[in-house]
Tab-separated table of C-alpha atoms in Angstrom:
chain	number	residue	atom	x	y	z
A	261	GLY	CA	69.098	170.360	168.647
A	262	GLU	CA	65.204	169.347	170.315
A	263	ASN	CA	64.976	170.096	173.355
A	264	VAL	CA	61.915	168.410	175.631
A	265	GLU	CA	61.644	169.377	179.039
A	266	GLN	CA	58.917	167.149	181.517
A	267	HIS	CA	57.304	168.115	184.034
A	268	PRO	CA	56.873	166.970	186.441
A	269	SER	CA	59.129	164.435	188.067
A	270	THR	CA	57.548	162.757	190.301
A	271	LEU	CA	54.124	162.115	190.717
A	272	SER	CA	51.484	160.316	193.420
A	273	VAL	CA	48.063	159.529	192.144
A	274	GLN	CA	45.381	157.840	194.653
A	275	GLU	CA	44.311	154.172	192.563
A	276	GLY	CA	41.147	154.974	189.985
A	277	ASP	CA	42.123	158.453	189.679
A	278	SER	CA	44.085	159.433	186.091
A	279	ALA	CA	47.358	160.916	185.720
A	280	VAL	CA	49.021	163.527	183.570
A	281	ILE	CA	51.706	164.247	182.237
A	282	LYS	CA	53.249	167.392	180.468
A	283	CYS	CA	56.229	168.123	177.943
A	284	THR	CA	57.428	170.980	175.982
A	285	TYR	CA	59.735	170.893	172.988
A	286	SER	CA	61.742	173.472	171.001
A	287	ASP	CA	62.347	172.154	167.536
A	288	SER	CA	59.570	173.015	165.250
A	289	ALA	CA	60.100	170.563	162.999
A	290	SER	CA	59.812	168.041	165.224
A	291	ASN	CA	57.183	165.453	164.190
A	292	TYR	CA	56.973	162.099	166.125
A	293	PHE	CA	55.926	161.908	169.624
A	294	PRO	CA	56.279	158.967	171.977
A	295	TRP	CA	56.204	158.452	174.988
A	296	TYR	CA	57.939	155.433	176.634
A	297	LYS	CA	56.985	152.950	180.107
A	298	GLN	CA	60.169	151.591	182.308
A	299	GLU	CA	59.569	149.174	184.931
A	300	LEU	CA	61.962	149.309	187.413
A	301	GLY	CA	64.932	146.962	186.324
A	302	LYS	CA	64.156	147.727	182.635
A	303	GLY	CA	64.956	149.052	179.872
A	304	PRO	CA	62.022	151.605	178.264
A	305	GLN	CA	59.335	150.042	176.117
A	306	LEU	CA	56.557	151.813	174.171
A	307	ILE	CA	53.080	152.560	175.139
A	308	ILE	CA	52.165	155.146	173.087
A	309	ASP	CA	52.850	157.618	169.968
A	310	ILE	CA	51.377	160.550	168.167
A	311	ARG	CA	52.725	162.270	164.455
A	312	SER	CA	52.016	165.699	163.727
A	313	ASN	CA	49.210	165.224	161.859
A	314	VAL	CA	47.139	164.215	164.562
A	315	GLY	CA	45.335	165.748	167.280
A	316	GLU	CA	44.498	162.895	169.709
A	317	LYS	CA	45.164	159.452	169.442
A	318	LYS	CA	44.136	157.226	172.368
A	319	ASP	CA	44.508	153.002	173.436
A	320	GLN	CA	41.973	151.927	176.092
A	321	ARG	CA	42.605	154.078	179.174
A	322	ILE	CA	45.834	156.035	177.535
A	323	ALA	CA	46.189	159.132	175.183
A	324	VAL	CA	47.777	161.435	173.929
A	325	THR	CA	47.064	164.662	172.396
A	326	LEU	CA	49.132	167.308	170.830
A	327	ASN	CA	49.690	171.095	170.626
A	328	LYS	CA	52.226	172.046	167.787
A	329	THR	CA	51.432	175.473	168.471
A	330	ALA	CA	52.127	176.176	171.517
A	331	LYS	CA	54.895	172.506	171.348
A	332	HIS	CA	53.311	170.622	173.911
A	333	PHE	CA	51.980	167.213	174.257
A	334	SER	CA	51.267	165.460	177.248
A	335	LEU	CA	50.143	161.825	178.163
A	336	HIS	CA	47.348	160.649	179.940
A	337	ILE	CA	46.384	157.616	182.577
A	338	THR	CA	42.495	157.319	183.196
A	339	GLU	CA	41.323	154.500	186.217
A	340	THR	CA	45.176	154.397	187.412
A	341	GLN	CA	45.705	150.762	188.050
A	342	PRO	CA	49.622	149.657	191.106
A	343	GLU	CA	51.208	148.216	187.417
A	344	ASP	CA	50.893	151.933	186.104
A	345	SER	CA	53.945	152.894	188.697
A	346	ALA	CA	56.657	153.516	186.903
A	347	VAL	CA	58.969	155.610	184.932
A	348	TYR	CA	57.103	157.614	181.657
A	349	PHE	CA	59.807	159.536	179.147
A	350	CYS	CA	58.315	161.175	176.880
A	351	ALA	CA	60.574	161.515	173.487
A	352	ALA	CA	60.356	163.864	170.442
A	353	SER	CA	62.665	163.656	167.344
A	354	TYR	CA	62.222	164.525	163.099
A	355	PHE	CA	60.641	161.530	162.086
A	356	GLN	CA	61.535	160.469	157.946
A	357	THR	CA	63.309	156.664	157.069
A	358	GLY	CA	66.594	157.041	157.873
A	359	ALA	CA	65.965	158.542	161.240
A	360	ASN	CA	64.675	157.686	164.778
A	361	ASN	CA	67.222	160.237	166.894
A	362	LEU	CA	64.620	160.393	169.609
A	363	PHE	CA	65.575	163.200	172.299
A	364	PHE	CA	63.361	162.019	175.694
A	365	GLY	CA	62.997	164.024	178.580
A	366	THR	CA	63.721	163.608	182.135
A	367	GLY	CA	61.361	161.096	182.921
A	368	THR	CA	58.835	161.690	185.372
A	369	ARG	CA	58.097	158.458	188.480
A	370	LEU	CA	54.196	157.855	188.530
A	371	THR	CA	53.305	156.275	192.011
A	372	VAL	CA	49.603	154.799	192.445
A	373	ILE	CA	48.331	154.012	195.770
A	374	PRO	CA	46.180	151.176	196.137
B	144	ASP	CA	65.266	135.027	175.819
B	145	ALA	CA	65.465	139.056	175.845
B	146	ASP	CA	65.861	140.177	171.604
B	147	VAL	CA	67.903	141.902	172.229
B	148	THR	CA	70.438	141.577	175.025
B	149	GLN	CA	73.681	143.046	176.207
B	150	THR	CA	75.922	141.821	178.648
B	151	PRO	CA	77.639	142.846	181.520
B	152	ARG	CA	74.033	143.659	183.407
B	153	ASN	CA	76.542	145.149	185.816
B	154	ARG	CA	80.269	146.447	185.902
B	155	ILE	CA	82.128	147.751	188.411
B	156	THR	CA	85.809	149.799	187.664
B	157	LYS	CA	88.240	151.878	188.233
B	158	THR	CA	89.017	155.106	186.720
B	159	GLY	CA	91.395	154.562	183.769
B	160	LYS	CA	90.452	150.828	182.622
B	161	ARG	CA	88.713	150.178	179.128
B	162	ILE	CA	85.460	148.769	179.279
B	163	MET	CA	83.658	147.059	175.977
B	164	LEU	CA	79.622	147.198	176.572
B	165	GLU	CA	78.485	144.163	174.287
B	166	CYS	CA	74.676	144.051	172.894
B	167	SER	CA	73.411	142.014	170.389
B	168	GLN	CA	69.884	141.276	169.127
B	169	THR	CA	67.960	138.767	167.050
B	170	LYS	CA	65.026	140.634	165.781
B	171	GLY	CA	66.832	141.007	162.635
B	172	HIS	CA	66.568	145.412	162.758
B	173	ASP	CA	69.937	147.416	160.681
B	174	ARG	CA	69.086	149.644	163.239
B	175	MET	CA	71.401	149.967	166.357
B	176	TYR	CA	71.710	152.275	169.040
B	177	TRP	CA	73.844	152.961	172.515
B	178	TYR	CA	71.910	156.029	175.117
B	179	ARG	CA	73.153	156.903	177.926
B	180	GLN	CA	70.536	157.529	181.302
B	181	ASP	CA	71.311	159.505	184.845
B	182	PRO	CA	69.318	160.071	187.390
B	183	GLY	CA	66.758	163.545	186.859
B	184	LEU	CA	68.562	163.492	182.994
B	185	GLY	CA	66.441	161.132	180.895
B	186	LEU	CA	68.566	159.671	178.236
B	187	ARG	CA	71.280	160.771	175.464
B	188	LEU	CA	72.637	159.457	172.447
B	189	ILE	CA	75.290	158.208	172.775
B	190	TYR	CA	75.843	156.823	168.995
B	191	TYR	CA	74.083	155.517	166.240
B	192	SER	CA	74.129	152.431	163.731
B	193	PHE	CA	72.244	152.618	160.858
B	194	ASP	CA	73.654	149.180	159.181
B	195	VAL	CA	77.518	148.061	159.566
B	196	LYS	CA	78.793	150.650	157.700
B	197	ASP	CA	77.489	153.197	159.389
B	198	ILE	CA	78.946	154.899	162.669
B	199	ASN	CA	77.362	158.712	163.825
B	200	LYS	CA	77.716	160.040	166.573
B	201	GLY	CA	74.958	161.122	168.819
B	202	GLU	CA	75.079	164.031	171.533
B	203	ILE	CA	76.530	162.956	173.652
B	204	SER	CA	80.109	161.225	171.865
B	205	ASP	CA	83.256	162.114	173.829
B	206	GLY	CA	85.364	159.447	176.035
B	207	TYR	CA	83.131	156.495	174.255
B	208	SER	CA	83.601	154.776	170.570
B	209	VAL	CA	81.304	151.868	169.178
B	210	SER	CA	82.423	148.667	167.113
B	211	ARG	CA	78.792	147.246	165.117
B	212	GLN	CA	81.022	143.784	163.713
B	213	ALA	CA	77.896	142.163	163.028
B	214	GLN	CA	73.867	143.540	161.646
B	215	ALA	CA	73.723	141.660	164.720
B	216	LYS	CA	76.669	142.996	167.085
B	217	PHE	CA	77.093	146.821	168.968
B	218	SER	CA	79.611	147.639	171.463
B	219	LEU	CA	79.960	150.190	173.034
B	220	SER	CA	83.381	151.929	174.654
B	221	LEU	CA	85.514	153.566	177.215
B	222	GLU	CA	88.965	153.734	176.611
B	223	SER	CA	89.759	155.266	179.461
B	224	ALA	CA	86.728	155.365	182.327
B	225	ILE	CA	85.962	158.009	184.995
B	226	PRO	CA	83.772	158.421	187.148
B	227	ASN	CA	80.645	160.663	185.390
B	228	GLN	CA	80.630	157.648	183.218
B	229	THR	CA	78.466	155.893	186.088
B	230	ALA	CA	75.512	155.711	184.246
B	231	LEU	CA	72.981	153.545	183.546
B	232	TYR	CA	73.875	152.101	179.136
B	233	PHE	CA	71.082	150.788	177.362
B	234	CYS	CA	71.294	149.350	173.706
B	235	ALA	CA	68.487	149.790	171.176
B	236	THR	CA	66.887	148.487	168.048
B	237	SER	CA	64.873	149.688	165.882
B	238	ASP	CA	63.423	148.219	161.804
B	239	LEU	CA	64.248	150.090	158.685
B	240	GLY	CA	61.578	152.303	157.211
B	241	SER	CA	59.511	151.114	161.004
B	242	THR	CA	56.608	152.495	162.318
B	243	GLY	CA	60.253	154.948	164.421
B	244	GLU	CA	59.715	153.032	167.156
B	245	LEU	CA	62.790	151.398	169.988
B	246	PHE	CA	62.696	148.523	171.127
B	247	PHE	CA	65.385	148.339	174.622
B	248	GLY	CA	67.774	146.223	176.620
B	249	GLU	CA	67.510	145.583	180.005
B	250	GLY	CA	70.550	147.158	180.743
B	251	SER	CA	73.845	147.653	181.782
B	252	ARG	CA	75.013	149.760	185.255
B	253	LEU	CA	78.776	150.988	185.380
B	254	THR	CA	80.249	152.218	187.900
B	255	VAL	CA	83.096	153.948	187.555
B	256	LEU	CA	85.187	154.359	190.913
């Protein structure tokens, strides 16, 4: 099955700085790569995703990049704010109609210091 | 009200007891999932169901069973709980043919003594 590795496990940044979280995956058939944010006491929530036919996707202060050859994908958060503090999970799957079996990374706890 | 509701939110039980975690959703989604979250291990899939008549094992189904009572209800059972089943459990839903987004409940924290 798919194996997703995520680094770092913890990350502290000053407010306004950028944060980068990196993931690698093992199954070259994987074609869907979402990122979830989990705030304290809540369930994970999708913040951005990317498919294998795209190299980069942006949504305001967050962006995701994908390198299919190297099987790497990364989350970039610019101009970090205290409300960005949370645990972030990357995930990978072979997405097709009828399949949503995501394999998650182990999570990154991001702390934004005011 | 939450779209995906899990009960109980917290439960402490003893080794050998039978436990049921329940999930109900108002999103009208066909697909439902149970995940387990452990520190340092991320989220791992226990079981998933694509409709009422469809139940599938995930990565870590041993020691668990599920029941899809209706489109909106999916329950997870531990027939004889053991301490290493102490974890945070999440129910999630997704829509058939959707973008793939999972919608999670707020979690059920289970402690097995």
